[in-house]
Amino acid sequence: MNELTRHKTLAKTTADVWDAFVIVIGMLKGGTGKTTSAWFIALYYAIVLGLPTLLLDADATSQSAYDWFKVAASAGFEIPSNLVIERYPFDDIAEYIRDKRAEFAAIVIDVGGGSAKLFHEAVTEANRLIVPVAPTKIERRKLVATFDEAERAAARNTRDITAHVVMVKADDRTSLPRTAKDKLLQPEKGEGIGPDRDEPFPLADTVIHAWVHYMEAFGEIPTDLSEYTALMKELNAA
């Protein structure tokens, strides 16, 4: 093999080997918008960025992300050829993620509602943790437990993981989003993060609103990613 051919072969081999950027969409509470966020973010990587993307449904109870895929496929929606959807609600998910890193450029994981252990294991392999939260008291209360578990997992993570809270299901016709933002950025003692649990949460500027577009997206493959495009641009630029 001459030198030019060897370099071309090496370049092709390198192009086929990835080290996936892993995004965990997690919250230790069900019904927080994790699955919708996971799907829109996975579609952003697959459609907007054109990258080979794996969407993992690691929810031990509902497995809504995989159900979304089955409904969309049976309804005749075209699944992007570079997007793979799998179920993996098993305790060795960290090992599974490591095995899949070389096959995909991005791995998006929907996890947390049914199992703190699965959430913990996924975060140990994450590059980014996104925690969707609606602007209600009950969801904000679960943030403390979610970040406590995330911090324990991050201590085992060898990568530079970043965490972001994203407000979802926001209705600007009410005062709830504004009140929630104030509480997240200026929490009472015991309701925040840090040693004394009084430090602000890492809240993203981009807000995901309570639009019908999101609420009716289940079982479809939306091409208009709306505010999720703005969110990912914000987080990728951070």
mmCIF file of C-alpha atoms in Angstrom:
data_model
loop_
_atom_site.group_PDB
_atom_site.id
_atom_site.type_symbol
_atom_site.label_atom_id
_atom_site.label_comp_id
_atom_site.label_asym_id
_atom_site.label_seq_id
_atom_site.Cartn_x
_atom_site.Cartn_y
_atom_site.Cartn_z
ATOM 1 C CA MET A 1 0.000 0.000 0.000
ATOM 2 C CA ASN A 2 1.509 3.352 -1.026
ATOM 3 C CA GLU A 3 1.582 6.334 1.366
ATOM 4 C CA LEU A 4 -1.324 8.214 -0.296
ATOM 5 C CA THR A 5 -3.596 5.171 -0.223
ATOM 6 C CA ARG A 6 -2.685 4.513 3.405
ATOM 7 C CA HIS A 7 -3.624 8.070 4.419
ATOM 8 C CA LYS A 8 -6.935 7.884 2.531
ATOM 9 C CA THR A 9 -7.799 4.591 4.237
ATOM 10 C CA LEU A 10 -6.892 5.986 7.653
ATOM 11 C CA ALA A 11 -9.012 9.099 7.050
ATOM 12 C CA LYS A 12 -12.032 7.018 6.066
ATOM 13 C CA THR A 13 -11.629 4.764 9.103
ATOM 14 C CA THR A 14 -11.352 7.768 11.417
ATOM 15 C CA ALA A 15 -14.488 9.330 9.917
ATOM 16 C CA ASP A 16 -16.433 6.185 10.760
ATOM 17 C CA VAL A 17 -15.378 6.170 14.429
ATOM 18 C CA TRP A 18 -17.120 8.628 16.733
ATOM 19 C CA ASP A 19 -16.835 9.624 20.358
ATOM 20 C CA ALA A 20 -20.443 10.546 20.999
ATOM 21 C CA PHE A 21 -21.495 13.666 22.861
ATOM 22 C CA VAL A 22 -23.899 12.294 25.493
ATOM 23 C CA ILE A 23 -26.899 14.358 26.591
ATOM 24 C CA VAL A 24 -28.977 13.073 29.494
ATOM 25 C CA ILE A 25 -32.503 14.468 29.730
ATOM 26 C CA GLY A 26 -33.368 13.628 33.314
ATOM 27 C CA MET A 27 -35.482 14.507 36.319
ATOM 28 C CA LEU A 28 -36.457 12.401 39.333
ATOM 29 C CA LYS A 29 -40.136 12.942 38.631
ATOM 30 C CA GLY A 30 -42.420 11.788 35.862
ATOM 31 C CA GLY A 31 -44.453 14.068 33.615
ATOM 32 C CA THR A 32 -41.905 16.866 33.441
ATOM 33 C CA GLY A 33 -41.532 16.995 29.662
ATOM 34 C CA LYS A 34 -38.437 14.777 29.490
ATOM 35 C CA THR A 35 -39.641 12.673 26.563
ATOM 36 C CA THR A 36 -40.724 15.607 24.417
ATOM 37 C CA SER A 37 -37.430 17.347 25.149
ATOM 38 C CA ALA A 38 -35.442 14.190 24.384
ATOM 39 C CA TRP A 39 -37.158 13.723 21.027
ATOM 40 C CA PHE A 40 -36.799 17.343 19.913
ATOM 41 C CA ILE A 41 -33.144 17.420 20.960
ATOM 42 C CA ALA A 42 -32.389 14.116 19.235
ATOM 43 C CA LEU A 43 -34.053 15.448 16.084
ATOM 44 C CA TYR A 44 -31.930 18.586 16.333
ATOM 45 C CA TYR A 45 -28.739 16.532 16.234
ATOM 46 C CA ALA A 46 -30.047 14.232 13.499
ATOM 47 C CA ILE A 47 -31.833 16.730 11.232
ATOM 48 C CA VAL A 48 -30.265 20.132 11.863
ATOM 49 C CA LEU A 49 -26.690 18.962 12.448
ATOM 50 C CA GLY A 50 -26.989 15.846 10.280
ATOM 51 C CA LEU A 51 -25.166 13.642 12.772
ATOM 52 C CA PRO A 52 -25.652 9.931 13.493
ATOM 53 C CA THR A 53 -27.758 10.048 16.649
ATOM 54 C CA LEU A 54 -28.961 7.472 19.163
ATOM 55 C CA LEU A 55 -32.060 8.173 21.268
ATOM 56 C CA LEU A 56 -32.101 5.860 24.286
ATOM 57 C CA ASP A 57 -35.281 5.323 26.264
ATOM 58 C CA ALA A 58 -33.978 4.462 29.725
ATOM 59 C CA ASP A 59 -37.216 5.094 31.615
ATOM 60 C CA ALA A 60 -37.857 1.971 33.667
ATOM 61 C CA THR A 61 -41.626 2.519 33.814
ATOM 62 C CA SER A 62 -43.315 4.354 30.946
ATOM 63 C CA GLN A 63 -40.801 4.067 28.051
ATOM 64 C CA SER A 64 -42.679 6.875 26.301
ATOM 65 C CA ALA A 65 -39.793 7.766 23.980
ATOM 66 C CA TYR A 66 -39.799 4.311 22.419
ATOM 67 C CA ASP A 67 -43.596 4.301 22.284
ATOM 68 C CA TRP A 68 -43.365 7.624 20.392
ATOM 69 C CA PHE A 69 -41.151 5.890 17.842
ATOM 70 C CA LYS A 70 -43.534 2.932 17.434
ATOM 71 C CA VAL A 71 -46.562 5.201 16.949
ATOM 72 C CA ALA A 72 -44.693 7.383 14.427
ATOM 73 C CA ALA A 73 -43.463 4.359 12.463
ATOM 74 C CA SER A 74 -46.907 2.733 12.341
ATOM 75 C CA ALA A 75 -48.448 6.041 11.228
ATOM 76 C CA GLY A 76 -46.079 6.173 8.267
ATOM 77 C CA PHE A 77 -43.831 9.016 9.405
ATOM 78 C CA GLU A 78 -40.354 8.865 7.921
ATOM 79 C CA ILE A 79 -37.760 8.319 10.629
ATOM 80 C CA PRO A 80 -34.476 10.055 9.750
ATOM 81 C CA SER A 81 -32.031 7.415 8.526
ATOM 82 C CA ASN A 82 -29.327 8.725 10.880
ATOM 83 C CA LEU A 83 -31.555 8.473 13.980
ATOM 84 C CA VAL A 84 -31.732 5.205 15.922
ATOM 85 C CA ILE A 85 -34.222 4.731 18.775
ATOM 86 C CA GLU A 86 -33.671 2.007 21.356
ATOM 87 C CA ARG A 87 -34.976 0.900 24.740
ATOM 88 C CA TYR A 88 -32.387 0.326 27.444
ATOM 89 C CA PRO A 89 -33.896 0.503 30.965
ATOM 90 C CA PHE A 90 -31.169 -1.615 32.557
ATOM 91 C CA ASP A 91 -28.734 -0.963 35.395
ATOM 92 C CA ASP A 92 -25.658 -1.415 33.197
ATOM 93 C CA ILE A 93 -26.636 1.572 31.035
ATOM 94 C CA ALA A 94 -23.283 3.299 31.682
ATOM 95 C CA GLU A 95 -21.469 0.368 30.102
ATOM 96 C CA TYR A 96 -23.941 0.363 27.210
ATOM 97 C CA ILE A 97 -23.327 4.062 26.576
ATOM 98 C CA ARG A 98 -19.569 3.468 26.514
ATOM 99 C CA ASP A 99 -20.062 0.686 23.979
ATOM 100 C CA LYS A 100 -22.164 2.948 21.740
ATOM 101 C CA ARG A 101 -19.927 6.025 21.804
ATOM 102 C CA ALA A 102 -17.919 4.894 18.784
ATOM 103 C CA GLU A 103 -21.050 4.317 16.677
ATOM 104 C CA PHE A 104 -22.761 7.717 17.064
ATOM 105 C CA ALA A 105 -21.904 11.398 17.188
ATOM 106 C CA ALA A 106 -24.661 12.134 19.690
ATOM 107 C CA ILE A 107 -26.475 10.006 22.257
ATOM 108 C CA VAL A 108 -29.624 11.458 23.842
ATOM 109 C CA ILE A 109 -31.000 9.633 26.888
ATOM 110 C CA ASP A 110 -34.505 9.965 28.364
ATOM 111 C CA VAL A 111 -34.161 8.855 31.996
ATOM 112 C CA GLY A 112 -35.048 9.547 35.595
ATOM 113 C CA GLY A 113 -38.758 9.365 36.204
ATOM 114 C CA GLY A 114 -38.833 5.780 37.411
ATOM 115 C CA SER A 115 -35.330 4.998 38.654
ATOM 116 C CA ALA A 116 -32.775 7.081 40.535
ATOM 117 C CA LYS A 117 -30.198 4.345 39.872
ATOM 118 C CA LEU A 118 -30.627 4.521 36.086
ATOM 119 C CA PHE A 119 -30.452 8.317 36.266
ATOM 120 C CA HIS A 120 -27.253 8.074 38.330
ATOM 121 C CA GLU A 121 -25.606 5.585 35.980
ATOM 122 C CA ALA A 122 -26.490 7.606 32.862
ATOM 123 C CA VAL A 123 -25.091 10.812 34.366
ATOM 124 C CA THR A 124 -21.763 9.087 35.054
ATOM 125 C CA GLU A 125 -21.277 8.952 31.261
ATOM 126 C CA ALA A 126 -22.888 12.279 30.292
ATOM 127 C CA ASN A 127 -21.274 15.315 28.732
ATOM 128 C CA ARG A 128 -24.383 17.354 29.436
ATOM 129 C CA LEU A 129 -27.339 17.023 31.798
ATOM 130 C CA ILE A 130 -30.546 18.806 30.867
ATOM 131 C CA VAL A 131 -33.252 18.941 33.531
ATOM 132 C CA PRO A 132 -36.642 20.066 32.193
ATOM 133 C CA VAL A 133 -38.913 21.571 34.820
ATOM 134 C CA ALA A 134 -42.372 23.108 34.593
ATOM 135 C CA PRO A 135 -42.926 26.334 36.564
ATOM 136 C CA THR A 136 -44.771 24.709 39.474
ATOM 137 C CA LYS A 137 -43.837 24.275 43.124
ATOM 138 C CA ILE A 138 -43.984 20.482 43.097
ATOM 139 C CA GLU A 139 -41.544 20.221 40.193
ATOM 140 C CA ARG A 140 -39.150 22.772 41.674
ATOM 141 C CA ARG A 141 -39.060 20.737 44.901
ATOM 142 C CA LYS A 142 -37.856 17.682 42.959
ATOM 143 C CA LEU A 143 -34.941 19.672 41.560
ATOM 144 C CA VAL A 144 -33.014 19.508 44.831
ATOM 145 C CA ALA A 145 -33.152 15.694 44.931
ATOM 146 C CA THR A 146 -32.341 15.521 41.218
ATOM 147 C CA PHE A 147 -29.234 17.672 41.579
ATOM 148 C CA ASP A 148 -28.141 15.847 44.728
ATOM 149 C CA GLU A 149 -28.155 12.588 42.756
ATOM 150 C CA ALA A 150 -26.530 14.268 39.759
ATOM 151 C CA GLU A 151 -23.677 15.561 41.929
ATOM 152 C CA ARG A 152 -23.017 12.074 43.301
ATOM 153 C CA ALA A 153 -22.964 10.704 39.750
ATOM 154 C CA ALA A 154 -20.786 13.547 38.452
ATOM 155 C CA ALA A 155 -18.135 12.602 41.012
ATOM 156 C CA ARG A 156 -17.693 9.362 39.036
ATOM 157 C CA ASN A 157 -17.772 11.103 35.649
ATOM 158 C CA THR A 158 -14.364 11.511 33.997
ATOM 159 C CA ARG A 159 -15.673 14.037 31.455
ATOM 160 C CA ASP A 160 -16.409 17.759 31.822
ATOM 161 C CA ILE A 161 -20.142 17.434 32.455
ATOM 162 C CA THR A 162 -22.301 20.559 32.532
ATOM 163 C CA ALA A 163 -25.839 20.776 33.925
ATOM 164 C CA HIS A 164 -28.698 22.989 32.796
ATOM 165 C CA VAL A 165 -32.242 23.505 34.033
ATOM 166 C CA VAL A 166 -34.684 24.274 31.223
ATOM 167 C CA MET A 167 -38.084 25.728 31.957
ATOM 168 C CA VAL A 168 -40.753 23.918 29.931
ATOM 169 C CA LYS A 169 -44.547 24.131 29.676
ATOM 170 C CA ALA A 170 -44.332 27.860 30.344
ATOM 171 C CA ASP A 171 -47.490 29.924 29.879
ATOM 172 C CA ASP A 172 -46.703 33.638 29.763
ATOM 173 C CA ARG A 173 -50.363 34.480 30.366
ATOM 174 C CA THR A 174 -49.717 33.634 34.015
ATOM 175 C CA SER A 175 -47.151 34.784 36.559
ATOM 176 C CA LEU A 176 -45.875 31.225 37.079
ATOM 177 C CA PRO A 177 -42.863 31.356 34.717
ATOM 178 C CA ARG A 178 -41.630 34.651 36.156
ATOM 179 C CA THR A 179 -42.111 33.442 39.745
ATOM 180 C CA ALA A 180 -40.393 30.133 39.005
ATOM 181 C CA LYS A 181 -37.444 31.898 37.375
ATOM 182 C CA ASP A 182 -36.999 34.101 40.444
ATOM 183 C CA LYS A 183 -37.148 31.069 42.761
ATOM 184 C CA LEU A 184 -34.610 29.146 40.685
ATOM 185 C CA LEU A 185 -32.154 32.020 40.461
ATOM 186 C CA GLN A 186 -32.658 33.255 44.044
ATOM 187 C CA PRO A 187 -33.678 30.174 46.013
ATOM 188 C CA GLU A 188 -34.511 30.097 49.693
ATOM 189 C CA LYS A 189 -32.058 28.179 51.867
ATOM 190 C CA GLY A 190 -32.735 24.472 51.432
ATOM 191 C CA GLU A 191 -34.323 24.977 48.011
ATOM 192 C CA GLY A 192 -31.195 25.488 45.914
ATOM 193 C CA ILE A 193 -27.911 23.744 45.213
ATOM 194 C CA GLY A 194 -24.462 23.945 46.793
ATOM 195 C CA PRO A 195 -23.246 23.071 50.304
ATOM 196 C CA ASP A 196 -26.010 25.076 52.008
ATOM 197 C CA ARG A 197 -28.565 24.422 49.248
ATOM 198 C CA ASP A 198 -29.073 28.142 48.710
ATOM 199 C CA GLU A 199 -27.147 28.676 45.458
ATOM 200 C CA PRO A 200 -28.973 29.317 42.148
ATOM 201 C CA PHE A 201 -29.756 26.591 39.666
ATOM 202 C CA PRO A 202 -28.025 26.768 36.247
ATOM 203 C CA LEU A 203 -31.127 27.989 34.411
ATOM 204 C CA ALA A 204 -31.003 28.282 30.619
ATOM 205 C CA ASP A 205 -32.173 31.564 29.111
ATOM 206 C CA THR A 206 -34.265 29.796 26.477
ATOM 207 C CA VAL A 207 -37.779 28.926 27.663
ATOM 208 C CA ILE A 208 -39.910 26.171 26.138
ATOM 209 C CA HIS A 209 -43.507 27.351 26.096
ATOM 210 C CA ALA A 210 -46.724 25.409 26.520
ATOM 211 C CA TRP A 211 -47.483 25.348 22.829
ATOM 212 C CA VAL A 212 -49.866 22.943 21.151
ATOM 213 C CA HIS A 213 -47.007 22.215 18.740
ATOM 214 C CA TYR A 214 -45.193 20.375 21.539
ATOM 215 C CA MET A 215 -48.225 18.870 23.234
ATOM 216 C CA GLU A 216 -49.474 17.305 19.995
ATOM 217 C CA ALA A 217 -46.064 16.169 18.712
ATOM 218 C CA PHE A 218 -46.217 12.693 20.270
ATOM 219 C CA GLY A 219 -46.115 9.992 17.620
ATOM 220 C CA GLU A 220 -44.941 12.399 14.904
ATOM 221 C CA ILE A 221 -41.575 13.428 13.501
ATOM 222 C CA PRO A 222 -41.698 17.245 13.653
ATOM 223 C CA THR A 223 -39.393 19.153 11.347
ATOM 224 C CA ASP A 224 -40.062 22.512 13.010
ATOM 225 C CA LEU A 225 -38.011 22.224 16.179
ATOM 226 C CA SER A 226 -38.961 25.754 17.224
ATOM 227 C CA GLU A 227 -37.558 26.794 20.606
ATOM 228 C CA TYR A 228 -35.472 23.639 20.945
ATOM 229 C CA THR A 229 -33.235 24.877 18.125
ATOM 230 C CA ALA A 230 -32.657 28.093 20.071
ATOM 231 C CA LEU A 231 -32.044 26.090 23.249
ATOM 232 C CA MET A 232 -29.417 23.857 21.682
ATOM 233 C CA LYS A 233 -27.664 26.799 20.064
ATOM 234 C CA GLU A 234 -27.540 28.500 23.459
ATOM 235 C CA LEU A 235 -26.177 25.455 25.269
ATOM 236 C CA ASN A 236 -23.687 24.580 22.526
ATOM 237 C CA ALA A 237 -22.327 28.122 22.630
ATOM 238 C CA ALA A 238 -21.946 28.104 26.424
#
